Each structure stands twice: as structure tokens, then as C-alpha cells.
């Protein structure tokens, strides 16, 4: 890998790219933390005020632009992203740490999301009801909310921003966006794609900074709604702050997602998919498989294969072709996950794979964690209940399918789950019993298409779901119109 000069941080405010005069921020390559990827001053409160003012001013004209035309801007931005997928994918791998293949895939996914919403102008725009009164119809029309505060996490540095910003914009809102400070480069790429595709100045503002800047957005009187993806603690704080100001919040938060492998599962398929769910993106997806429930009849055979594959996974620099799993995002994540693994062992888990820190070479220098499988007996353990957001899979055995579903539901979260079975009756029982927002039958727990709702049950999320037509619930409000003609009735 060549060591290139760090990119200078720039913020997009009122259509202009500016350097920030706030505290110095630096994103580093988590595989080689001595390499700085991007650096510069963060945005200030003054930048935030300018951005919110510009967004409010731009929003009116943008909302008045026909939706079809707004969509054309998103489609044009999708083309820019698609053209740059290789280069931006490499930047993503270097800045966030997921493998090159996943990173390029994510950049393409962002383009796909923009294209989906870009075509929204050609879809149904509201509802019409019959009226109990003669000569009247009742229309339910959709209107934008205004200025949306968008706060996004590090783990999908371009796809998650796309799936919040694209619906915000297509429905006629303007955006003030703060990405995670660990991934500014990809944020700049997405903002530049939208800006160069013809978005009017001020419709999208990008401000890079720390959590205080995020708080500034959430509490700004000119911000009319907030959409957030990230940790449960911050999500609840954001929702509370938004509620106190009387503005809506959409918070996509934690998961402790189970894969349930039943006796009759196809074992090769199940092992392959659990591996992907647990270790792709180094386990740093809110939809990652972090718990495994396996029924007794298949448990020994399944775990033997899973452990062999987890141990054999090639961990390394995400920009190397051979690498199957990269590092976690930063030092603090590395510490939390390492401590979580040590706690699991102390609480009685048997560590079947991974578990010990890398002590020398490149893996010790970067923020690498070995793929870890920790089996629990009947004891409670933090690794079963708490989201570690890393490559750590907690395992429990169940006597039968019923017990397996009960264990899978044993979480305050309910984002996603996967069930592996070839028995249709068991699959239908899973659909009925698993309390989750997203259920995969015979595929890994992660993965979400842009045209269908995404979000969790229980404590995984607050507010309307994301994606597909669900996104419209959050990014618009309705006006119910009782419509009669003005002429006297004959
Ligand atoms: C996926 O499963 O591909 O933060 C997407 C996250 C989720 C997105 C998951 N909001 O990981």
C-alpha cells in the first residue's frame, strides 16, 4: 500500500467547501494507525448556524422543484458514485477497515439507494379516500418537514448516509449532516457527488466534528427533525432532546442479533452464512450476528465446522486481496471489544475460537481482533446481552426449536435474526415467534434492500422505520384535504 498525503477536511456549508476553524480532527487507517487518512479543523458553532440558515433558505425552493427533477439530481449523483466505486471503495477500506470487496460493494450500494429514491418522483405520492358526503373526495398529501439533522455512524460511511439523505432530499427537505468523525473522507465523497450532480446550494450541508457538534444539530432551533443511527445510549439521548423540543426523531440503535440453527438445517449453508453474519465488516454492523443458538442434534458438528472456519479466517490489511476480515475502527473500539472478550472468559464462557490479542507484527500494530466464538452454558454473561460491535459470537445450545426461539428472543433488542431450517413449519414458527424487525430465513442476519422497510423491534429503534416507503413516514407529514368544488351543487 502506498502512503498518500492525508486529505484535508472540508465542510460543505451553503454550497461552499470550507476548511474548519474548530478543533483539529484526524481520521487514521485502523490497519496502520500511524497513517492519517484525513485531517483538518472541525466545524464550529458558527458554521452550524450558517448551515442551518442556508438549509432553511434552500428548502423552500427545493420543495417547490418538481419531485421528478429532484429525483434527477439523485440519479445523477448515483452515476458519479458508481463511476468512483473502485477508488472510493479503497478509501473506505483504508478509513473504516472493512475489506476492499465489501467497501466497493458498499459504495455501489449507496448508488443503488440514490437511484431508488431518485425514481420516487414517478411513484405514488399520496392517498385518496372516498367521502361520506356527496361531491367531496378526501386526499392525503405529503409535505416535507423542513430541515433535517442527519447523524450517521462509522460502520457504513456512505450507505447509511445515502439511505437517510436520499429520502430526506427527494421528499423536499434540506439536510444538515454530521458523519462519524472517524470517516470524514467518505462523507466528503458523498457530499461532493450530490453537490456536483446539481443540488442547489444549502440543500445539503456537511459538517464534520465531534459529538458536541451532533448535540448542536439536535438542539438547534432551526432543525425540524433528526435521524440518527448509532449506539443505544446516544440514540436515547437524541430522542429525548428532540422530544423536549417537540421535533420528531428517528433513531436506529443497537442489536444483539441471533442466528438460530435447527437440527434439519443445511449445515454447509448455515456455517457459511453464520460466518458472514458474524465476521463480515468485522462484526461492526447493527445487524451482525452476535449470538448463535444451535439445537443439540446438530450442535457438535456445526460448532466444529464453525470454529475451524473462524480460526482459518485471513485477518489483515483490508486493502489486500487475500484479507477476509479487517480491523475494528479505532483504539477505543479495540479496547471495548478486547475487554468484552476477557469479561466473557471471566464469566465462564468457553472460548472456542480467537479470544487472545495479537501480540506481534502488523496485526498487533493495527486495531485487529481475532474472530472469536464464545460458548456459554446456562450462566448469564455480558457477551450474551451487551452489544460489543465486533467479531465476537456468543453461543448457546437449545434442546429444541421452541427453546431456541425463546433464547433468540432473550434480548432487549430486536433488530434482526436469522433462522436456518429446511422445514417450512419451523420457518413459519420462526416468523411467528421471533420478535425482530428483520428476519432472514436461511441467510445471514445482515443485509437490507433499499425498497423495503428496515428497522428494529423492541429497544432497537425509535420512530418510523427507514428505507422503502417506510422512509416517507418520517421525512414527510401528511395534510388530509377535504376537497369539494366551489360551485353550488346542482
Ligand atoms: C445491513 O445489514 O447491510 O448500522 C445494513 C447498521 C445498520 C445497517 C445494516 N443500520 O449496521
CSV table of C-alpha atoms and ligand atoms in Angstrom, one decimal:
chain,number,residue,atom,x,y,z
A,1,UNK,CA,0.0,0.0,0.0
A,2,UNK,CA,1.3,3.4,-0.8
A,3,UNK,CA,1.3,6.1,1.8
A,4,UNK,CA,-0.5,9.0,0.3
A,5,UNK,CA,-0.8,12.5,1.7
A,6,UNK,CA,-3.8,12.9,4.1
A,7,UNK,CA,-6.8,14.6,2.6
A,8,UNK,CA,-7.7,18.0,4.1
A,9,UNK,CA,-11.0,18.0,5.9
A,10,UNK,CA,-13.6,20.3,4.2
A,11,UNK,CA,-17.1,21.1,5.2
A,12,UNK,CA,-19.9,21.9,2.7
A,13,UNK,CA,-21.8,24.9,4.0
A,14,UNK,CA,-24.3,26.8,1.9
A,15,UNK,CA,-22.8,25.3,-1.2
A,16,UNK,CA,-19.2,26.2,-0.5
A,17,UNK,CA,-16.4,23.9,0.6
A,18,UNK,CA,-14.7,25.4,3.6
A,19,UNK,CA,-11.9,24.5,6.0
A,20,UNK,CA,-13.0,24.3,9.6
A,21,UNK,CA,-11.5,26.5,12.3
A,22,UNK,CA,-12.6,24.2,15.2
A,23,UNK,CA,-10.5,21.6,17.0
A,24,UNK,CA,-8.2,19.5,14.8
A,25,UNK,CA,-9.7,16.2,13.7
A,26,UNK,CA,-7.8,13.3,12.2
A,27,UNK,CA,-9.1,10.0,10.8
A,28,UNK,CA,-6.5,7.2,10.7
A,29,UNK,CA,-6.2,3.9,8.9
A,30,UNK,CA,-7.2,1.4,11.6
A,31,UNK,CA,-5.0,-1.3,10.0
A,32,UNK,CA,-2.0,1.1,10.3
A,33,UNK,CA,-2.9,3.8,12.8
A,34,UNK,CA,0.3,5.7,12.1
A,35,UNK,CA,-1.2,6.6,8.7
A,36,UNK,CA,-3.5,9.6,8.7
A,37,UNK,CA,-6.3,9.4,6.1
A,38,UNK,CA,-7.8,12.8,6.5
A,39,UNK,CA,-7.1,15.7,8.8
A,40,UNK,CA,-8.2,19.3,9.4
A,41,UNK,CA,-10.2,21.7,11.6
A,42,UNK,CA,-13.7,20.6,12.7
A,43,UNK,CA,-16.8,22.7,12.0
A,44,UNK,CA,-17.7,25.4,14.5
A,45,UNK,CA,-21.0,26.6,16.0
A,46,UNK,CA,-20.9,29.5,13.6
A,47,UNK,CA,-20.6,27.0,10.7
A,48,UNK,CA,-23.6,25.2,12.1
A,49,UNK,CA,-25.6,28.4,12.3
A,50,UNK,CA,-24.7,29.3,8.7
A,51,UNK,CA,-25.5,25.8,7.6
A,52,UNK,CA,-29.0,25.7,9.2
A,53,UNK,CA,-29.8,29.1,7.9
A,54,UNK,CA,-28.7,28.1,4.4
A,55,UNK,CA,-30.7,24.9,4.6
A,56,UNK,CA,-33.9,26.7,5.7
A,57,UNK,CA,-33.4,29.2,2.8
A,58,UNK,CA,-32.7,26.5,0.2
A,59,UNK,CA,-35.5,24.2,1.4
A,60,UNK,CA,-38.4,26.3,0.1
A,61,UNK,CA,-37.1,26.4,-3.5
A,62,UNK,CA,-36.1,22.8,-3.4
A,63,UNK,CA,-39.5,21.7,-2.2
A,64,UNK,CA,-41.1,23.7,-4.9
A,65,UNK,CA,-39.0,21.9,-7.6
A,66,UNK,CA,-41.0,19.1,-9.1
A,67,UNK,CA,-40.1,15.8,-7.4
A,68,UNK,CA,-39.2,14.3,-10.8
A,69,UNK,CA,-36.5,17.0,-11.1
A,70,UNK,CA,-35.3,16.5,-7.6
A,71,UNK,CA,-35.0,12.8,-8.4
A,72,UNK,CA,-32.9,13.5,-11.5
A,73,UNK,CA,-30.3,15.1,-9.2
A,74,UNK,CA,-30.1,11.9,-7.1
A,75,UNK,CA,-29.9,9.7,-10.1
A,76,UNK,CA,-27.0,11.9,-11.5
A,77,UNK,CA,-25.2,11.7,-8.1
A,78,UNK,CA,-25.7,7.9,-8.3
A,79,UNK,CA,-23.8,7.9,-11.6
A,80,UNK,CA,-20.9,9.9,-10.1
A,81,UNK,CA,-20.7,7.4,-7.2
A,82,UNK,CA,-20.8,4.4,-9.5
A,83,UNK,CA,-18.0,5.8,-11.6
A,84,UNK,CA,-15.9,6.2,-8.5
A,85,UNK,CA,-16.8,2.9,-6.8
A,86,UNK,CA,-13.3,1.4,-7.0
A,87,UNK,CA,-11.4,4.5,-5.8
A,88,UNK,CA,-13.8,5.4,-3.1
A,89,UNK,CA,-14.1,1.8,-2.0
A,90,UNK,CA,-10.3,1.7,-1.4
A,91,UNK,CA,-10.6,5.0,0.5
A,92,UNK,CA,-13.4,3.4,2.6
A,93,UNK,CA,-11.4,0.3,3.3
A,94,UNK,CA,-8.4,2.4,4.4
A,95,UNK,CA,-10.5,4.7,6.6
A,96,UNK,CA,-13.1,2.3,8.1
A,97,UNK,CA,-11.3,-1.1,7.9
A,98,UNK,CA,-13.8,-3.3,6.1
A,99,UNK,CA,-12.4,-5.4,3.2
A,100,UNK,CA,-11.9,-3.9,-0.2
A,101,UNK,CA,-14.6,-6.1,-1.7
A,102,UNK,CA,-17.1,-5.1,0.9
A,103,UNK,CA,-16.1,-1.5,0.7
A,104,UNK,CA,-16.5,-1.3,-3.1
A,105,UNK,CA,-19.8,-3.1,-2.6
A,106,UNK,CA,-20.9,-0.5,-0.1
A,107,UNK,CA,-20.1,2.4,-2.5
A,108,UNK,CA,-22.2,0.7,-5.2
A,109,UNK,CA,-25.0,0.1,-2.7
A,110,UNK,CA,-25.0,3.9,-2.0
A,111,UNK,CA,-25.5,4.5,-5.7
A,112,UNK,CA,-28.3,1.9,-5.8
A,113,UNK,CA,-30.1,3.7,-2.8
A,114,UNK,CA,-29.8,7.1,-4.6
A,115,UNK,CA,-31.2,5.6,-7.7
A,116,UNK,CA,-34.1,4.0,-5.8
A,117,UNK,CA,-35.1,7.3,-4.2
A,118,UNK,CA,-34.3,9.2,-7.4
A,119,UNK,CA,-37.2,7.3,-9.0
A,120,UNK,CA,-39.6,8.1,-6.2
A,121,UNK,CA,-41.0,11.0,-8.2
A,122,UNK,CA,-42.5,8.5,-10.6
A,123,UNK,CA,-44.3,6.6,-7.9
A,124,UNK,CA,-47.5,7.1,-5.9
A,125,UNK,CA,-47.4,10.4,-4.0
A,126,UNK,CA,-50.3,10.1,-1.5
A,127,UNK,CA,-53.7,8.5,-1.0
A,128,UNK,CA,-57.3,9.3,-1.9
A,129,UNK,CA,-60.3,8.2,0.1
A,130,UNK,CA,-64.0,8.3,-0.7
A,131,UNK,CA,-66.0,10.8,1.4
A,132,UNK,CA,-69.3,10.1,3.2
A,133,UNK,CA,-70.5,13.4,1.7
A,134,UNK,CA,-71.7,13.9,-1.9
A,135,UNK,CA,-69.4,15.9,-4.1
A,136,UNK,CA,-66.3,15.5,-1.9
A,137,UNK,CA,-63.1,13.5,-2.0
A,138,UNK,CA,-60.5,13.2,0.7
A,139,UNK,CA,-56.9,13.4,-0.3
A,140,UNK,CA,-53.9,12.6,1.9
A,141,UNK,CA,-51.0,14.6,0.5
A,142,UNK,CA,-47.4,14.6,1.6
A,143,UNK,CA,-45.3,17.6,2.5
A,144,UNK,CA,-41.6,17.9,3.6
A,145,UNK,CA,-40.8,18.5,7.2
A,146,UNK,CA,-38.1,21.2,6.6
A,147,UNK,CA,-34.5,21.0,7.7
A,148,UNK,CA,-33.4,17.5,8.7
A,149,UNK,CA,-30.5,16.9,11.1
A,150,UNK,CA,-28.7,13.7,9.9
A,151,UNK,CA,-26.2,12.0,12.2
A,152,UNK,CA,-24.5,8.9,10.9
A,153,UNK,CA,-22.2,6.2,12.2
A,154,UNK,CA,-18.8,5.0,11.1
A,155,UNK,CA,-19.7,1.5,10.0
A,156,UNK,CA,-21.4,2.2,6.7
A,157,UNK,CA,-19.8,5.5,5.9
A,158,UNK,CA,-21.5,6.0,2.6
A,159,UNK,CA,-24.5,3.6,2.5
A,160,UNK,CA,-26.2,4.8,5.7
A,161,UNK,CA,-25.8,8.5,4.9
A,162,UNK,CA,-27.3,7.7,1.5
A,163,UNK,CA,-30.3,6.0,2.9
A,164,UNK,CA,-31.0,8.9,5.2
A,165,UNK,CA,-30.1,11.8,2.9
A,166,UNK,CA,-31.7,10.5,-0.3
A,167,UNK,CA,-35.2,10.2,1.2
A,168,UNK,CA,-34.8,13.5,3.1
A,169,UNK,CA,-34.0,15.2,-0.2
A,170,UNK,CA,-36.4,13.5,-2.5
A,171,UNK,CA,-39.3,14.5,-0.3
A,172,UNK,CA,-38.3,18.1,-0.5
A,173,UNK,CA,-36.3,18.6,2.8
A,174,UNK,CA,-32.9,20.2,3.2
A,175,UNK,CA,-30.2,18.5,5.3
A,176,UNK,CA,-27.5,19.4,7.8
A,177,UNK,CA,-25.4,16.3,8.2
A,178,UNK,CA,-22.7,15.2,10.7
A,179,UNK,CA,-21.0,11.9,9.9
A,180,UNK,CA,-18.9,10.0,12.5
A,181,UNK,CA,-15.6,11.8,12.9
A,182,UNK,CA,-13.8,8.5,12.1
A,183,UNK,CA,-15.0,8.5,8.5
A,184,UNK,CA,-14.9,12.1,7.1
A,185,UNK,CA,-13.3,11.2,3.7
A,186,UNK,CA,-16.3,9.1,2.6
A,187,UNK,CA,-18.7,11.8,3.8
A,188,UNK,CA,-16.9,14.3,1.6
A,189,UNK,CA,-17.1,12.0,-1.4
A,190,UNK,CA,-20.9,11.6,-1.0
A,191,UNK,CA,-21.5,15.3,-0.4
A,192,UNK,CA,-19.3,16.1,-3.5
A,193,UNK,CA,-21.3,13.6,-5.6
A,194,UNK,CA,-24.6,15.3,-4.7
A,195,UNK,CA,-23.2,18.8,-5.0
A,196,UNK,CA,-21.7,18.2,-8.4
A,197,UNK,CA,-24.9,16.5,-9.6
A,198,UNK,CA,-26.7,19.8,-9.2
A,199,UNK,CA,-28.1,20.0,-5.8
A,200,UNK,CA,-28.9,23.7,-5.0
A,201,UNK,CA,-26.5,25.4,-2.6
A,202,UNK,CA,-27.7,24.9,1.0
A,203,UNK,CA,-29.9,21.9,0.3
A,204,UNK,CA,-27.2,19.6,1.7
A,205,UNK,CA,-24.7,20.8,4.3
A,206,UNK,CA,-21.9,18.6,5.6
A,207,UNK,CA,-20.3,19.5,8.9
A,208,UNK,CA,-17.6,17.3,10.3
A,209,UNK,CA,-16.9,17.3,14.1
A,210,UNK,CA,-17.3,15.5,17.3
A,211,UNK,CA,-20.3,14.7,19.4
A,212,UNK,CA,-20.7,18.3,20.7
A,213,UNK,CA,-21.4,19.3,17.1
A,214,UNK,CA,-24.0,16.5,16.9
A,215,UNK,CA,-25.6,17.9,20.1
A,216,UNK,CA,-25.6,21.3,18.4
A,217,UNK,CA,-27.6,20.0,15.5
A,218,UNK,CA,-30.1,18.1,17.6
A,219,UNK,CA,-30.7,21.1,19.8
A,220,UNK,CA,-30.7,23.8,17.1
A,221,UNK,CA,-34.0,25.6,16.9
A,222,UNK,CA,-33.8,25.6,13.1
A,223,UNK,CA,-33.6,21.8,12.8
A,224,UNK,CA,-37.1,20.4,12.3
A,225,UNK,CA,-36.4,16.6,12.7
A,226,UNK,CA,-33.4,14.4,13.5
A,227,UNK,CA,-32.5,11.0,12.0
A,228,UNK,CA,-29.7,9.0,13.7
A,229,UNK,CA,-28.0,5.6,13.5
A,230,UNK,CA,-25.6,4.6,16.2
A,231,UNK,CA,-25.3,3.5,19.8
A,232,UNK,CA,-28.3,2.9,22.0
A,233,UNK,CA,-27.1,5.4,24.6
A,234,UNK,CA,-26.7,8.3,22.2
A,235,UNK,CA,-29.9,7.4,20.3
A,236,UNK,CA,-32.0,7.6,23.5
A,237,UNK,CA,-30.3,10.9,24.4
A,238,UNK,CA,-31.0,12.3,20.9
A,239,UNK,CA,-34.7,11.1,21.1
A,240,UNK,CA,-35.1,12.7,24.5
A,241,UNK,CA,-33.6,16.0,23.4
A,242,UNK,CA,-35.7,16.0,20.2
A,243,UNK,CA,-38.9,15.3,22.2
A,244,UNK,CA,-38.1,18.1,24.6
A,245,UNK,CA,-38.0,20.5,21.6
A,246,UNK,CA,-41.1,18.9,20.1
A,247,UNK,CA,-39.4,17.6,16.9
A,248,UNK,CA,-39.6,14.1,15.6
A,249,UNK,CA,-36.6,11.7,15.8
A,250,UNK,CA,-35.8,8.5,14.0
A,251,UNK,CA,-33.2,6.5,15.9
A,252,UNK,CA,-31.7,3.3,14.7
A,253,UNK,CA,-29.8,1.8,17.5
A,254,UNK,CA,-28.4,-1.4,19.0
A,255,UNK,CA,-28.8,-5.1,18.1
A,256,UNK,CA,-27.8,-8.4,19.6
A,257,UNK,CA,-28.9,-10.5,16.7
A,258,UNK,CA,-29.3,-14.2,16.9
A,259,UNK,CA,-28.8,-16.9,14.3
A,260,UNK,CA,-30.9,-19.9,15.1
A,261,UNK,CA,-29.6,-23.2,13.6
A,262,UNK,CA,-32.0,-26.0,13.9
A,263,UNK,CA,-31.3,-29.7,13.6
A,264,UNK,CA,-32.5,-30.0,10.0
A,265,UNK,CA,-30.6,-27.1,8.6
A,266,UNK,CA,-28.3,-27.5,5.7
A,267,UNK,CA,-25.0,-27.4,7.6
A,268,UNK,CA,-22.7,-26.0,4.9
A,269,UNK,CA,-25.1,-23.2,4.1
A,270,UNK,CA,-25.7,-22.4,7.8
A,271,UNK,CA,-22.0,-22.3,8.6
A,272,UNK,CA,-21.2,-20.1,5.6
A,273,UNK,CA,-24.0,-17.7,6.5
A,274,UNK,CA,-23.2,-17.5,10.2
A,275,UNK,CA,-19.6,-16.8,9.3
A,276,UNK,CA,-20.7,-13.9,7.1
A,277,UNK,CA,-23.2,-12.6,9.6
A,278,UNK,CA,-20.7,-12.7,12.5
A,279,UNK,CA,-17.5,-11.6,10.8
A,280,UNK,CA,-18.2,-9.5,7.7
A,281,UNK,CA,-17.4,-5.9,8.4
A,282,UNK,CA,-15.5,-7.3,11.4
A,283,UNK,CA,-18.8,-7.7,13.1
A,284,UNK,CA,-19.4,-4.0,13.1
A,285,UNK,CA,-23.0,-3.9,11.7
A,286,UNK,CA,-26.0,-3.3,13.8
A,287,UNK,CA,-27.4,-6.3,12.0
A,288,UNK,CA,-24.4,-8.5,12.6
A,289,UNK,CA,-24.9,-12.0,14.1
A,290,UNK,CA,-23.6,-11.7,17.7
A,291,UNK,CA,-25.5,-14.6,19.2
A,292,UNK,CA,-25.9,-18.1,17.9
A,293,UNK,CA,-28.4,-20.6,19.2
A,294,UNK,CA,-27.9,-24.1,17.9
A,295,UNK,CA,-30.1,-27.1,18.7
A,296,UNK,CA,-28.5,-30.2,20.3
A,297,UNK,CA,-28.9,-32.6,17.4
A,298,UNK,CA,-26.6,-30.5,15.2
A,299,UNK,CA,-24.6,-28.5,17.7
A,300,UNK,CA,-21.3,-30.5,17.9
A,301,UNK,CA,-21.0,-30.9,14.1
A,302,UNK,CA,-22.0,-27.3,13.5
A,303,UNK,CA,-19.6,-25.8,16.1
A,304,UNK,CA,-16.7,-27.9,14.9
A,305,UNK,CA,-17.0,-26.5,11.4
A,306,UNK,CA,-17.7,-23.0,12.5
A,307,UNK,CA,-14.7,-22.9,14.8
A,308,UNK,CA,-12.5,-24.3,12.1
A,309,UNK,CA,-13.6,-21.7,9.7
A,310,UNK,CA,-13.4,-18.8,12.2
A,311,UNK,CA,-9.8,-19.9,13.1
A,312,UNK,CA,-8.8,-20.1,9.5
A,313,UNK,CA,-10.2,-16.7,8.5
A,314,UNK,CA,-7.5,-14.5,7.0
A,315,UNK,CA,-7.3,-11.3,9.1
A,316,UNK,CA,-5.2,-8.5,7.8
A,317,UNK,CA,-5.0,-5.2,5.9
A,318,UNK,CA,-8.4,-4.7,4.3
A,319,UNK,CA,-6.9,-3.4,1.1
A,320,UNK,CA,-5.1,-6.7,0.5
A,321,UNK,CA,-7.0,-9.1,-1.9
A,322,UNK,CA,-6.4,-12.1,0.4
A,323,UNK,CA,-7.9,-10.5,3.5
A,324,UNK,CA,-11.2,-11.8,4.7
A,325,UNK,CA,-11.6,-9.6,7.8
A,326,UNK,CA,-10.0,-6.3,8.6
A,327,UNK,CA,-9.5,-4.4,11.9
A,328,UNK,CA,-12.1,-2.7,14.0
A,329,UNK,CA,-12.5,1.0,13.6
A,330,UNK,CA,-10.4,2.6,16.3
A,331,UNK,CA,-8.5,2.2,19.5
A,332,UNK,CA,-11.4,2.7,21.7
A,333,UNK,CA,-13.5,0.0,19.9
A,334,UNK,CA,-10.5,-2.3,20.1
A,335,UNK,CA,-10.3,-1.8,23.9
A,336,UNK,CA,-14.0,-2.2,24.5
A,337,UNK,CA,-14.1,-5.5,22.5
A,338,UNK,CA,-10.9,-6.9,24.0
A,339,UNK,CA,-12.3,-6.2,27.5
A,340,UNK,CA,-15.6,-7.7,26.5
A,341,UNK,CA,-13.9,-10.9,25.4
A,342,UNK,CA,-11.9,-11.0,28.7
A,343,UNK,CA,-15.1,-10.5,30.7
A,344,UNK,CA,-16.8,-13.3,28.8
A,345,UNK,CA,-14.0,-15.7,29.7
A,346,UNK,CA,-14.1,-14.5,33.3
A,347,UNK,CA,-17.8,-15.0,33.4
A,348,UNK,CA,-17.3,-18.7,32.5
A,349,UNK,CA,-17.6,-18.7,28.6
A,350,UNK,CA,-15.5,-21.3,26.8
A,351,UNK,CA,-13.5,-19.5,24.1
A,352,UNK,CA,-13.7,-21.9,21.2
A,353,UNK,CA,-12.0,-19.6,18.6
A,354,UNK,CA,-10.0,-16.4,18.9
A,355,UNK,CA,-10.1,-14.7,22.3
A,356,UNK,CA,-6.5,-13.7,22.6
A,357,UNK,CA,-4.9,-10.4,21.5
A,358,UNK,CA,-2.4,-10.3,18.6
A,359,UNK,CA,1.0,-9.7,20.3
A,360,UNK,CA,3.3,-9.1,17.4
A,361,UNK,CA,3.7,-8.0,13.8
A,362,UNK,CA,1.3,-5.9,11.7
A,363,UNK,CA,-1.8,-7.3,13.5
A,364,UNK,CA,-0.5,-6.1,16.8
A,365,UNK,CA,0.1,-2.6,15.5
A,366,UNK,CA,-3.4,-2.2,13.9
A,367,UNK,CA,-6.8,-2.5,15.7
A,368,UNK,CA,-7.2,-6.2,14.9
A,369,UNK,CA,-9.3,-8.6,17.0
A,370,UNK,CA,-9.3,-12.4,16.1
A,371,UNK,CA,-12.7,-13.8,15.1
A,372,UNK,CA,-14.0,-15.0,18.5
A,373,UNK,CA,-16.5,-17.7,19.3
A,374,UNK,CA,-17.5,-17.9,23.0
A,375,UNK,CA,-19.8,-20.7,24.2
A,376,UNK,CA,-22.0,-20.2,27.2
A,377,UNK,CA,-23.7,-22.8,29.4
A,378,UNK,CA,-26.8,-21.7,31.3
A,379,UNK,CA,-25.0,-18.8,33.1
A,380,UNK,CA,-25.8,-15.2,32.3
A,381,UNK,CA,-22.9,-13.3,30.7
A,382,UNK,CA,-22.5,-9.8,29.4
A,383,UNK,CA,-21.4,-11.2,26.0
A,384,UNK,CA,-25.0,-12.6,25.6
A,385,UNK,CA,-26.8,-9.3,26.4
A,386,UNK,CA,-24.5,-6.4,25.5
A,387,UNK,CA,-23.7,-5.2,22.0
A,388,UNK,CA,-19.9,-5.4,21.6
A,389,UNK,CA,-19.9,-4.3,17.9
A,390,UNK,CA,-17.0,-6.5,16.9
A,391,UNK,CA,-16.2,-10.0,15.7
A,392,UNK,CA,-17.5,-11.9,18.7
A,393,UNK,CA,-20.1,-14.6,18.6
A,394,UNK,CA,-21.8,-15.8,21.8
A,395,UNK,CA,-23.2,-19.4,21.5
A,396,UNK,CA,-25.8,-21.3,23.4
A,397,UNK,CA,-27.3,-24.7,22.8
A,398,UNK,CA,-31.1,-25.4,22.9
A,399,UNK,CA,-32.9,-28.7,23.4
A,400,UNK,CA,-35.4,-28.0,20.6
A,401,UNK,CA,-36.7,-25.3,18.2
A,402,UNK,CA,-39.1,-23.9,20.8
A,403,UNK,CA,-36.3,-23.4,23.3
A,404,UNK,CA,-34.1,-22.0,20.5
A,405,UNK,CA,-36.7,-19.3,19.7
A,406,UNK,CA,-37.1,-18.4,23.3
A,407,UNK,CA,-33.3,-18.0,23.7
A,408,UNK,CA,-33.2,-15.9,20.5
A,409,UNK,CA,-35.9,-13.6,22.0
A,410,UNK,CA,-33.9,-13.3,25.2
A,411,UNK,CA,-32.7,-9.8,24.5
A,412,UNK,CA,-33.9,-6.2,25.0
A,413,UNK,CA,-33.0,-5.7,21.3
A,414,UNK,CA,-35.0,-6.9,18.3
A,415,UNK,CA,-33.3,-5.7,15.2
A,416,UNK,CA,-32.6,-8.8,13.0
A,417,UNK,CA,-32.4,-12.5,13.3
A,418,UNK,CA,-31.5,-15.5,11.0
A,419,UNK,CA,-33.0,-18.9,11.1
A,420,UNK,CA,-31.6,-22.0,9.4
A,421,UNK,CA,-34.0,-24.8,8.7
A,422,UNK,CA,-35.3,-26.7,5.7
A,423,UNK,CA,-38.6,-27.4,7.4
A,424,UNK,CA,-41.3,-25.0,6.3
A,425,UNK,CA,-43.3,-25.5,9.5
A,426,UNK,CA,-40.3,-24.4,11.6
A,427,UNK,CA,-39.6,-21.5,9.3
A,428,UNK,CA,-43.2,-20.3,9.8
A,429,UNK,CA,-42.9,-20.7,13.6
A,430,UNK,CA,-39.8,-18.5,13.5
A,431,UNK,CA,-41.8,-15.8,11.6
A,432,UNK,CA,-44.4,-16.0,14.2
A,433,UNK,CA,-42.2,-16.2,17.3
A,434,UNK,CA,-39.1,-14.1,16.7
A,435,UNK,CA,-39.6,-10.5,17.9
A,436,UNK,CA,-37.4,-8.8,15.3
A,437,UNK,CA,-37.7,-6.0,12.7
A,438,UNK,CA,-35.8,-8.0,10.1
A,439,UNK,CA,-35.9,-11.8,9.7
A,440,UNK,CA,-33.7,-13.8,7.4
A,441,UNK,CA,-34.7,-17.4,6.7
A,442,UNK,CA,-31.7,-19.3,5.5
A,443,UNK,CA,-29.5,-16.2,5.0
A,444,UNK,CA,-27.3,-14.2,7.3
A,445,UNK,CA,-28.8,-11.7,9.8
A,446,UNK,CA,-27.3,-8.6,8.0
A,447,UNK,CA,-28.4,-7.2,4.7
A,448,UNK,CA,-31.2,-4.8,3.7
A,449,UNK,CA,-32.7,-3.8,0.4
A,450,UNK,CA,-33.5,-0.2,-0.3
A,451,UNK,CA,-37.1,-0.7,-1.3
A,452,UNK,CA,-38.4,-2.5,1.9
A,453,UNK,CA,-38.7,-1.3,5.5
A,454,UNK,CA,-35.6,-1.5,7.7
A,455,UNK,CA,-35.5,-1.2,11.5
A,456,UNK,CA,-35.9,-3.0,14.7
A,457,UNK,CA,-38.5,-4.2,17.2
A,458,UNK,CA,-38.2,-3.8,20.9
A,459,UNK,CA,-35.4,-1.4,22.0
A,460,UNK,CA,-33.5,-1.4,18.8
A,461,UNK,CA,-35.2,1.6,17.3
A,462,UNK,CA,-37.3,4.7,18.0
A,463,UNK,CA,-39.6,6.4,15.4
A,464,UNK,CA,-40.6,5.3,11.9
A,465,UNK,CA,-38.6,2.7,10.1
A,466,UNK,CA,-36.1,3.5,7.3
A,467,UNK,CA,-36.0,2.6,3.6
A,468,UNK,CA,-38.6,1.9,1.0
A,469,UNK,CA,-42.0,3.5,1.5
A,470,UNK,CA,-41.4,3.4,5.3
A,471,UNK,CA,-39.0,6.3,4.9
A,472,UNK,CA,-41.8,8.6,3.7
A,473,UNK,CA,-43.4,8.3,7.2
A,474,UNK,CA,-40.5,10.1,8.7
A,475,UNK,CA,-39.4,12.5,6.1
A,476,UNK,CA,-42.9,13.9,5.3
A,477,UNK,CA,-46.0,15.0,7.2
A,478,UNK,CA,-49.5,14.5,5.7
A,479,UNK,CA,-52.2,17.0,5.0
A,480,UNK,CA,-55.6,15.5,4.8
A,481,UNK,CA,-57.6,17.5,2.3
A,482,UNK,CA,-61.4,17.5,2.3
A,483,UNK,CA,-61.9,18.6,-1.3
A,484,UNK,CA,-65.1,19.9,-2.7
A,485,UNK,CA,-65.7,22.0,-5.8
A,486,UNK,CA,-66.6,25.7,-5.1
A,487,UNK,CA,-69.7,25.9,-7.3
A,488,UNK,CA,-73.1,25.5,-5.7
A,489,UNK,CA,-74.3,21.9,-6.1
A,490,UNK,CA,-77.0,21.5,-8.8
B,1,LIG,C1,-27.0,-4.2,6.6
B,1,LIG,O1,-27.4,-5.1,7.3
B,1,LIG,O2,-26.5,-4.4,5.5
B,1,LIG,O3,-25.8,0.4,11.3
B,1,LIG,C2,-27.2,-2.8,6.9
B,1,LIG,C3,-26.1,-0.7,10.7
B,1,LIG,C4,-27.5,-0.8,10.1
B,1,LIG,C5,-27.4,-1.1,8.7
B,1,LIG,C6,-27.2,-2.5,8.4
B,1,LIG,N1,-28.2,0.5,10.3
B,1,LIG,O4,-25.3,-1.6,10.7
